[in-house]
Tab-separated table of C-alpha atoms in Angstrom:
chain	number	residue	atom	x	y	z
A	1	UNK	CA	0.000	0.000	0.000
A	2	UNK	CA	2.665	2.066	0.962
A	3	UNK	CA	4.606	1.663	-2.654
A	4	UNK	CA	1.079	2.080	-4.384
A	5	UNK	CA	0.364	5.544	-2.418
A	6	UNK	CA	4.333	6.549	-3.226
A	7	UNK	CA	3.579	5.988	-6.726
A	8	UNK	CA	0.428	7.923	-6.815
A	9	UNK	CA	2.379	11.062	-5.503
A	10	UNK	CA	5.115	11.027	-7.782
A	11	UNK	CA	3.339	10.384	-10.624
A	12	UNK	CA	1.058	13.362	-9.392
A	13	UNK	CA	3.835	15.429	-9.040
A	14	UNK	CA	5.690	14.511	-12.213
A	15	UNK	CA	2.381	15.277	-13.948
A	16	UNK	CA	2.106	18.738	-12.109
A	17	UNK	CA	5.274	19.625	-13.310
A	18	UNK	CA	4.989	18.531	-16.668
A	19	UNK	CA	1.626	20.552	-16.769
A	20	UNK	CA	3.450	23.647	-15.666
A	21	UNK	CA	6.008	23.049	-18.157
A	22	UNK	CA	3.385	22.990	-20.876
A	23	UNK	CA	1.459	26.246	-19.927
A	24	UNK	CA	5.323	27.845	-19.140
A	25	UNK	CA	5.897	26.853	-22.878
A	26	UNK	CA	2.555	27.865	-24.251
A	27	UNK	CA	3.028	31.450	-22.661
A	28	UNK	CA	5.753	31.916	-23.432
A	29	UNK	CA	5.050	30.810	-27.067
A	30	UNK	CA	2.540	33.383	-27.202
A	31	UNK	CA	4.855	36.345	-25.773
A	32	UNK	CA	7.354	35.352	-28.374
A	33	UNK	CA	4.417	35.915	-30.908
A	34	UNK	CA	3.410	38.418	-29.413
A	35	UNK	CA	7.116	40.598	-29.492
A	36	UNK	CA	7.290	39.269	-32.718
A	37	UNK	CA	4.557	41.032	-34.069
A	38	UNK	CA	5.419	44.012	-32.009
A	39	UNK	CA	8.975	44.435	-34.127
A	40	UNK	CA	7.246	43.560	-37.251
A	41	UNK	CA	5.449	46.571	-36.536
A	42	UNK	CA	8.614	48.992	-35.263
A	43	UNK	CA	10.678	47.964	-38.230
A	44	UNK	CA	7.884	48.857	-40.600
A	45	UNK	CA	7.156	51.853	-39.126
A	46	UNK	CA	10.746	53.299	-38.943
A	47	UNK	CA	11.450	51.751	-42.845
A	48	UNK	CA	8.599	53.857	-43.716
A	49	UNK	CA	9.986	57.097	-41.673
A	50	UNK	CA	13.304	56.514	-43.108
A	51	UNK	CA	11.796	56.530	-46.888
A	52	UNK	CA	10.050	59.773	-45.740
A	53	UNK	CA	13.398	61.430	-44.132
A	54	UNK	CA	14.926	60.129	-47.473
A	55	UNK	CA	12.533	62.010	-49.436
A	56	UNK	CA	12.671	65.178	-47.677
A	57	UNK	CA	16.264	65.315	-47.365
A	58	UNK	CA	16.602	64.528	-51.141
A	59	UNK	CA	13.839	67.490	-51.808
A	60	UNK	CA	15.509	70.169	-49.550
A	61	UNK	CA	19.105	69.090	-51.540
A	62	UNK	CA	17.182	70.058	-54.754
A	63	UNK	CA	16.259	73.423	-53.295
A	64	UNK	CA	19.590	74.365	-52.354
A	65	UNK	CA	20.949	73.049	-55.594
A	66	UNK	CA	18.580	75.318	-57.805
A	67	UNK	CA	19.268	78.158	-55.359
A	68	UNK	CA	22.764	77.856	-56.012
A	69	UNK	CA	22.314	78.090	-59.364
A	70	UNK	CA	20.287	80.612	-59.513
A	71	UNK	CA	22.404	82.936	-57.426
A	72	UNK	CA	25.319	81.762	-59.999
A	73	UNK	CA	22.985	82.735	-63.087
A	74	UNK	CA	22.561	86.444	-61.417
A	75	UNK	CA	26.149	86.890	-60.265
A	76	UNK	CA	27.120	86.035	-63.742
A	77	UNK	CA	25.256	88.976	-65.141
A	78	UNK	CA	28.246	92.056	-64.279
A	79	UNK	CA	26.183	94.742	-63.283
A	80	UNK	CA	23.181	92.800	-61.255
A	81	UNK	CA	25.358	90.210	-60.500
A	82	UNK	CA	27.531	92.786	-58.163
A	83	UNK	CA	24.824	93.696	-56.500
A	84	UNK	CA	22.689	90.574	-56.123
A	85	UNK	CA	26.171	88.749	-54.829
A	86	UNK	CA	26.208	91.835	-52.061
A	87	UNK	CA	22.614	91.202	-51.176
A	88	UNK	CA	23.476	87.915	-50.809
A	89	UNK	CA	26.400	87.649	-48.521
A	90	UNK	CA	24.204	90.306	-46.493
A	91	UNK	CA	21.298	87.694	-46.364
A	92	UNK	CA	23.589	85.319	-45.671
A	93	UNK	CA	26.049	86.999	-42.761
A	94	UNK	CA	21.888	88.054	-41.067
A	95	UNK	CA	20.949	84.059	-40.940
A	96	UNK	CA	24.628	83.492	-39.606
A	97	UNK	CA	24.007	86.313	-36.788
A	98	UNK	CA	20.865	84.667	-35.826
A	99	UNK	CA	22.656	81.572	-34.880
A	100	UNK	CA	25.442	83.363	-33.486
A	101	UNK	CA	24.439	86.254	-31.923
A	102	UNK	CA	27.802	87.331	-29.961
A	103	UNK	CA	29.669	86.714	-33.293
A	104	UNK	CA	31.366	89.829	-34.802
A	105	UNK	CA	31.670	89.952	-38.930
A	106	UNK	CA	35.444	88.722	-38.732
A	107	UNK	CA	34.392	85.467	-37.510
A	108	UNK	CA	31.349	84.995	-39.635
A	109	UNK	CA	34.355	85.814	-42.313
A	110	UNK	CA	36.772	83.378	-40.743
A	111	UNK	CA	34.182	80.811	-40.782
A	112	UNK	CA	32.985	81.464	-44.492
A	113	UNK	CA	36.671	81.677	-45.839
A	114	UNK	CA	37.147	78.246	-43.992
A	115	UNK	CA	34.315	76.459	-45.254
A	116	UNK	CA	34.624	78.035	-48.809
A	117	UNK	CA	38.558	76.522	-48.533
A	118	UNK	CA	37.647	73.104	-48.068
A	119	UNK	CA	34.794	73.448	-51.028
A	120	UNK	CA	37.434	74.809	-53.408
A	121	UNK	CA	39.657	72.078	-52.095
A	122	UNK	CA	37.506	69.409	-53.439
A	123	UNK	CA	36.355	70.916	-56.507
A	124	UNK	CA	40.052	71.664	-57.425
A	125	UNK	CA	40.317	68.040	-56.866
A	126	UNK	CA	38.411	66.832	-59.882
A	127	UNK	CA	40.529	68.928	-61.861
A	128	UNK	CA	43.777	67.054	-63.382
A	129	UNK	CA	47.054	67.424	-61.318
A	130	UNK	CA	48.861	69.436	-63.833
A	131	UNK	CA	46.065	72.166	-63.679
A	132	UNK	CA	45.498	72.632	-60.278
A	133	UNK	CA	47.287	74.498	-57.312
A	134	UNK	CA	49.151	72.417	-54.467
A	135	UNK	CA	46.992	72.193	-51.362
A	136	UNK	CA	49.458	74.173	-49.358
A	137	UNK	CA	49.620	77.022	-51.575
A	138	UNK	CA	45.716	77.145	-51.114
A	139	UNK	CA	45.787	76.527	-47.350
A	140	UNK	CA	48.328	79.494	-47.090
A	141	UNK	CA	46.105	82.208	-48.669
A	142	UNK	CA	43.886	81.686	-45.795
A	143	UNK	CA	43.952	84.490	-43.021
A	144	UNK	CA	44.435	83.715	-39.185
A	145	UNK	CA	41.697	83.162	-37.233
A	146	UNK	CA	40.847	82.427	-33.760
A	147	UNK	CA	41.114	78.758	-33.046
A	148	UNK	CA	37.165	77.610	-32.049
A	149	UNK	CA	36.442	76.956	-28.761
């Protein structure tokens, strides 16, 4: 009786623990399904920001592209072009004095000569090496400015 009634309680417990492995597994079966769907859904939704970003990133290049050339069509006329290219750096040193409003005009010039260096720098690379200036004779036209801080 006594081996019958330790029977009966192990196989009771071995089926109470294989029951709780079974819902464990089911649960967590459904969690993983559930996650699952939930990345599905992230991953879809930033693929379809990033298309968006794309799109408006590739737009606003366009702009600035055609403005370009548009200020390059009116410079290239002599008499408007002196003019419009004076209105524009004016324009253009305002904007800069928005974002930096304790800058003076020498370093909105320092910072436009610098930047306008390393574009002539790269369009002057495209150019074949017999035609273009050395890179220190460029970088030695620059004038001294202020290290940033």
């Amino acid at each position: 009786m006594f081996r019958l009634f330790r029977w009966l309680r192990t196989t009771f417990v071995l089926m109470w623990l294989c029951s709780a492995l079974l819902v464990s597994t089911v649960a967590l079966g459904l969690q993983a399904l559930t996650l699952s769907a939930q990345v599905a859904s992230v991953t879809a939704s930033a693929t379809a920001a990033a298309v968006q970003h794309r799109k408006a990133l590739a737009k606003a290049v366009a702009k600035a592209k055609a403005k370009a050339r548009l200020r390059r069509m009116l410079v290239a006329i002599p008499v408007v072009g002196a003019g419009a290219a004076v209105a524009f750096e004016a324009q253009d040193y305002r904007d800069w004095q928005v974002d930096n409003p304790e800058g003076s005009f020498a370093d909105y010039s320092c910072e436009v000569t610098t930047l306008s260096a390393e574009v002539v720098d790269e369009v002057l690379q495209d150019l074949p090496e017999g035609m273009r200036p050395s890179r220190d004779m460029l970088l030695n036209q620059l004038p001294e400015c202020a290290p940033e801080s």
